[in-house]
PDB file of C-alpha atoms in Angstrom:
ATOM      1  CA  UNK A   1     124.997 106.651  97.585  1.00  0.00           C
ATOM      2  CA  UNK A   2     122.641 108.983  95.784  1.00  0.00           C
ATOM      3  CA  UNK A   3     119.723 109.570  98.350  1.00  0.00           C
ATOM      4  CA  UNK A   4     117.580 112.533  97.826  1.00  0.00           C
ATOM      5  CA  UNK A   5     114.135 113.930  98.905  1.00  0.00           C
ATOM      6  CA  UNK A   6     112.159 116.708  97.099  1.00  0.00           C
ATOM      7  CA  UNK A   7     110.034 119.690  98.237  1.00  0.00           C
ATOM      8  CA  UNK A   8     106.413 119.348  97.102  1.00  0.00           C
ATOM      9  CA  UNK A   9     105.915 122.886  96.187  1.00  0.00           C
ATOM     10  CA  UNK A  10     109.131 123.888  94.319  1.00  0.00           C
ATOM     11  CA  UNK A  11     110.621 120.321  93.519  1.00  0.00           C
ATOM     12  CA  UNK A  12     113.968 121.401  95.285  1.00  0.00           C
ATOM     13  CA  UNK A  13     116.153 118.303  96.023  1.00  0.00           C
ATOM     14  CA  UNK A  14     117.897 117.971  99.216  1.00  0.00           C
ATOM     15  CA  UNK A  15     120.721 115.277  99.483  1.00  0.00           C
ATOM     16  CA  UNK A  16     121.914 113.278 102.383  1.00  0.00           C
ATOM     17  CA  UNK A  17     124.927 115.560 103.192  1.00  0.00           C
ATOM     18  CA  UNK A  18     122.581 118.638 103.510  1.00  0.00           C
ATOM     19  CA  UNK A  19     119.993 116.708 105.523  1.00  0.00           C
ATOM     20  CA  UNK A  20     122.651 115.614 108.032  1.00  0.00           C
ATOM     21  CA  UNK A  21     123.281 119.217 108.924  1.00  0.00           C
ATOM     22  CA  UNK A  22     119.816 119.456 110.162  1.00  0.00           C
ATOM     23  CA  UNK A  23     120.015 116.110 111.934  1.00  0.00           C
ATOM     24  CA  UNK A  24     123.059 117.381 113.822  1.00  0.00           C
ATOM     25  CA  UNK A  25     121.126 120.285 115.061  1.00  0.00           C
ATOM     26  CA  UNK A  26     118.393 117.939 116.533  1.00  0.00           C
ATOM     27  CA  UNK A  27     120.616 115.151 117.722  1.00  0.00           C
ATOM     28  CA  UNK A  28     121.028 116.068 121.203  1.00  0.00           C
ATOM     29  CA  UNK A  29     117.388 116.989 121.785  1.00  0.00           C
ATOM     30  CA  UNK A  30     115.646 114.179 119.854  1.00  0.00           C
ATOM     31  CA  UNK A  31     118.043 111.301 119.733  1.00  0.00           C
ATOM     32  CA  UNK A  32     115.577 108.680 121.254  1.00  0.00           C
ATOM     33  CA  UNK A  33     112.434 109.475 118.988  1.00  0.00           C
ATOM     34  CA  UNK A  34     114.753 109.655 115.792  1.00  0.00           C
ATOM     35  CA  UNK A  35     116.321 106.376 116.579  1.00  0.00           C
ATOM     36  CA  UNK A  36     113.003 104.696 117.271  1.00  0.00           C
ATOM     37  CA  UNK A  37     111.670 105.989 114.032  1.00  0.00           C
ATOM     38  CA  UNK A  38     114.504 104.709 111.978  1.00  0.00           C
ATOM     39  CA  UNK A  39     114.377 101.247 113.569  1.00  0.00           C
ATOM     40  CA  UNK A  40     110.652 100.924 113.015  1.00  0.00           C
ATOM     41  CA  UNK A  41     111.246 101.980 109.393  1.00  0.00           C
ATOM     42  CA  UNK A  42     114.079  99.438 108.949  1.00  0.00           C
ATOM     43  CA  UNK A  43     111.796  96.638 110.396  1.00  0.00           C
ATOM     44  CA  UNK A  44     108.896  97.637 108.209  1.00  0.00           C
ATOM     45  CA  UNK A  45     111.084  97.754 105.228  1.00  0.00           C
ATOM     46  CA  UNK A  46     112.629  94.355 105.911  1.00  0.00           C
ATOM     47  CA  UNK A  47     109.178  92.677 105.932  1.00  0.00           C
ATOM     48  CA  UNK A  48     107.583  94.710 103.118  1.00  0.00           C
ATOM     49  CA  UNK A  49     107.872  94.367  99.407  1.00  0.00           C
ATOM     50  CA  UNK A  50     108.200  98.131  98.648  1.00  0.00           C
ATOM     51  CA  UNK A  51     110.811  99.150  96.094  1.00  0.00           C
ATOM     52  CA  UNK A  52     111.501 102.546  97.558  1.00  0.00           C
ATOM     53  CA  UNK A  53     114.796 103.150  99.632  1.00  0.00           C
ATOM     54  CA  UNK A  54     114.679 103.066 103.414  1.00  0.00           C
ATOM     55  CA  UNK A  55     117.048 106.025 103.625  1.00  0.00           C
ATOM     56  CA  UNK A  56     114.876 108.214 101.352  1.00  0.00           C
ATOM     57  CA  UNK A  57     111.664 107.461 103.293  1.00  0.00           C
ATOM     58  CA  UNK A  58     113.250 108.122 106.653  1.00  0.00           C
ATOM     59  CA  UNK A  59     114.851 111.296 105.442  1.00  0.00           C
ATOM     60  CA  UNK A  60     111.575 112.643 104.213  1.00  0.00           C
ATOM     61  CA  UNK A  61     109.613 111.418 107.306  1.00  0.00           C
ATOM     62  CA  UNK A  62     112.071 113.000 109.707  1.00  0.00           C
ATOM     63  CA  UNK A  63     112.293 116.183 107.809  1.00  0.00           C
ATOM     64  CA  UNK A  64     108.512 116.522 107.883  1.00  0.00           C
ATOM     65  CA  UNK A  65     108.415 115.615 111.617  1.00  0.00           C
ATOM     66  CA  UNK A  66     111.057 118.136 112.490  1.00  0.00           C
ATOM     67  CA  UNK A  67     109.424 120.846 110.278  1.00  0.00           C
ATOM     68  CA  UNK A  68     112.446 121.490 108.268  1.00  0.00           C
ATOM     69  CA  UNK A  69     111.648 124.318 105.804  1.00  0.00           C
ATOM     70  CA  UNK A  70     112.786 124.173 102.158  1.00  0.00           C
ATOM     71  CA  UNK A  71     115.612 126.672 101.700  1.00  0.00           C
ATOM     72  CA  UNK A  72     114.199 127.421  98.258  1.00  0.00           C
ATOM     73  CA  UNK A  73     110.459 128.127  98.760  1.00  0.00           C
ATOM     74  CA  UNK A  74     110.353 128.243 102.601  1.00  0.00           C
ATOM     75  CA  UNK A  75     107.583 125.564 102.641  1.00  0.00           C
ATOM     76  CA  UNK A  76     107.169 123.355 105.735  1.00  0.00           C
ATOM     77  CA  UNK A  77     105.992 119.737 105.863  1.00  0.00           C
ATOM     78  CA  UNK A  78     106.488 119.134 102.136  1.00  0.00           C
ATOM     79  CA  UNK A  79     109.137 116.533 101.800  1.00  0.00           C
ATOM     80  CA  UNK A  80     108.704 113.248 100.060  1.00  0.00           C
ATOM     81  CA  UNK A  81     111.157 110.372  98.958  1.00  0.00           C
ATOM     82  CA  UNK A  82     112.658 111.285  95.479  1.00  0.00           C
ATOM     83  CA  UNK A  83     112.608 107.630  94.725  1.00  0.00           C
ATOM     84  CA  UNK A  84     108.825 107.491  95.154  1.00  0.00           C
ATOM     85  CA  UNK A  85     105.832 109.255  93.605  1.00  0.00           C
ATOM     86  CA  UNK A  86     104.851 112.760  94.399  1.00  0.00           C
ATOM     87  CA  UNK A  87     102.048 112.783  96.879  1.00  0.00           C
ATOM     88  CA  UNK A  88      98.677 114.153  95.959  1.00  0.00           C
ATOM     89  CA  UNK A  89      97.752 117.520  97.337  1.00  0.00           C
ATOM     90  CA  UNK A  90      94.982 117.330  99.898  1.00  0.00           C
ATOM     91  CA  UNK A  91      92.140 119.880 100.011  1.00  0.00           C
ATOM     92  CA  UNK A  92      92.224 121.910 103.199  1.00  0.00           C
ATOM     93  CA  UNK A  93      89.264 123.663 104.794  1.00  0.00           C
ATOM     94  CA  UNK A  94      90.349 126.891 103.263  1.00  0.00           C
ATOM     95  CA  UNK A  95      90.179 125.249  99.849  1.00  0.00           C
ATOM     96  CA  UNK A  96      86.788 123.819 100.588  1.00  0.00           C
ATOM     97  CA  UNK A  97      85.302 127.125 101.718  1.00  0.00           C
ATOM     98  CA  UNK A  98      85.617 128.444  98.091  1.00  0.00           C
ATOM     99  CA  UNK A  99      82.988 126.156  96.796  1.00  0.00           C
TER     100      UNK A  99
END
């Protein structure tokens, strides 16, 4: 199974095997919220017509929720499913103050 997610800033890919090392670290502390998130994602995917993989979406969502940093560029909250489109960059207050 080829499941991957990418970093928004540097396009580094993280596979399921590498991602599971982070999950193991959070498993004892966050088992209930992670299980509920995965179950809700599975139910939503079951009733939707989306073509993206449920594993990719869940991995990216959990990585963002757990604030996993990208090992390559050290960015936080930048993961998206590799099977989907890259999200658009939102303007922040800092970007807006330049205008």
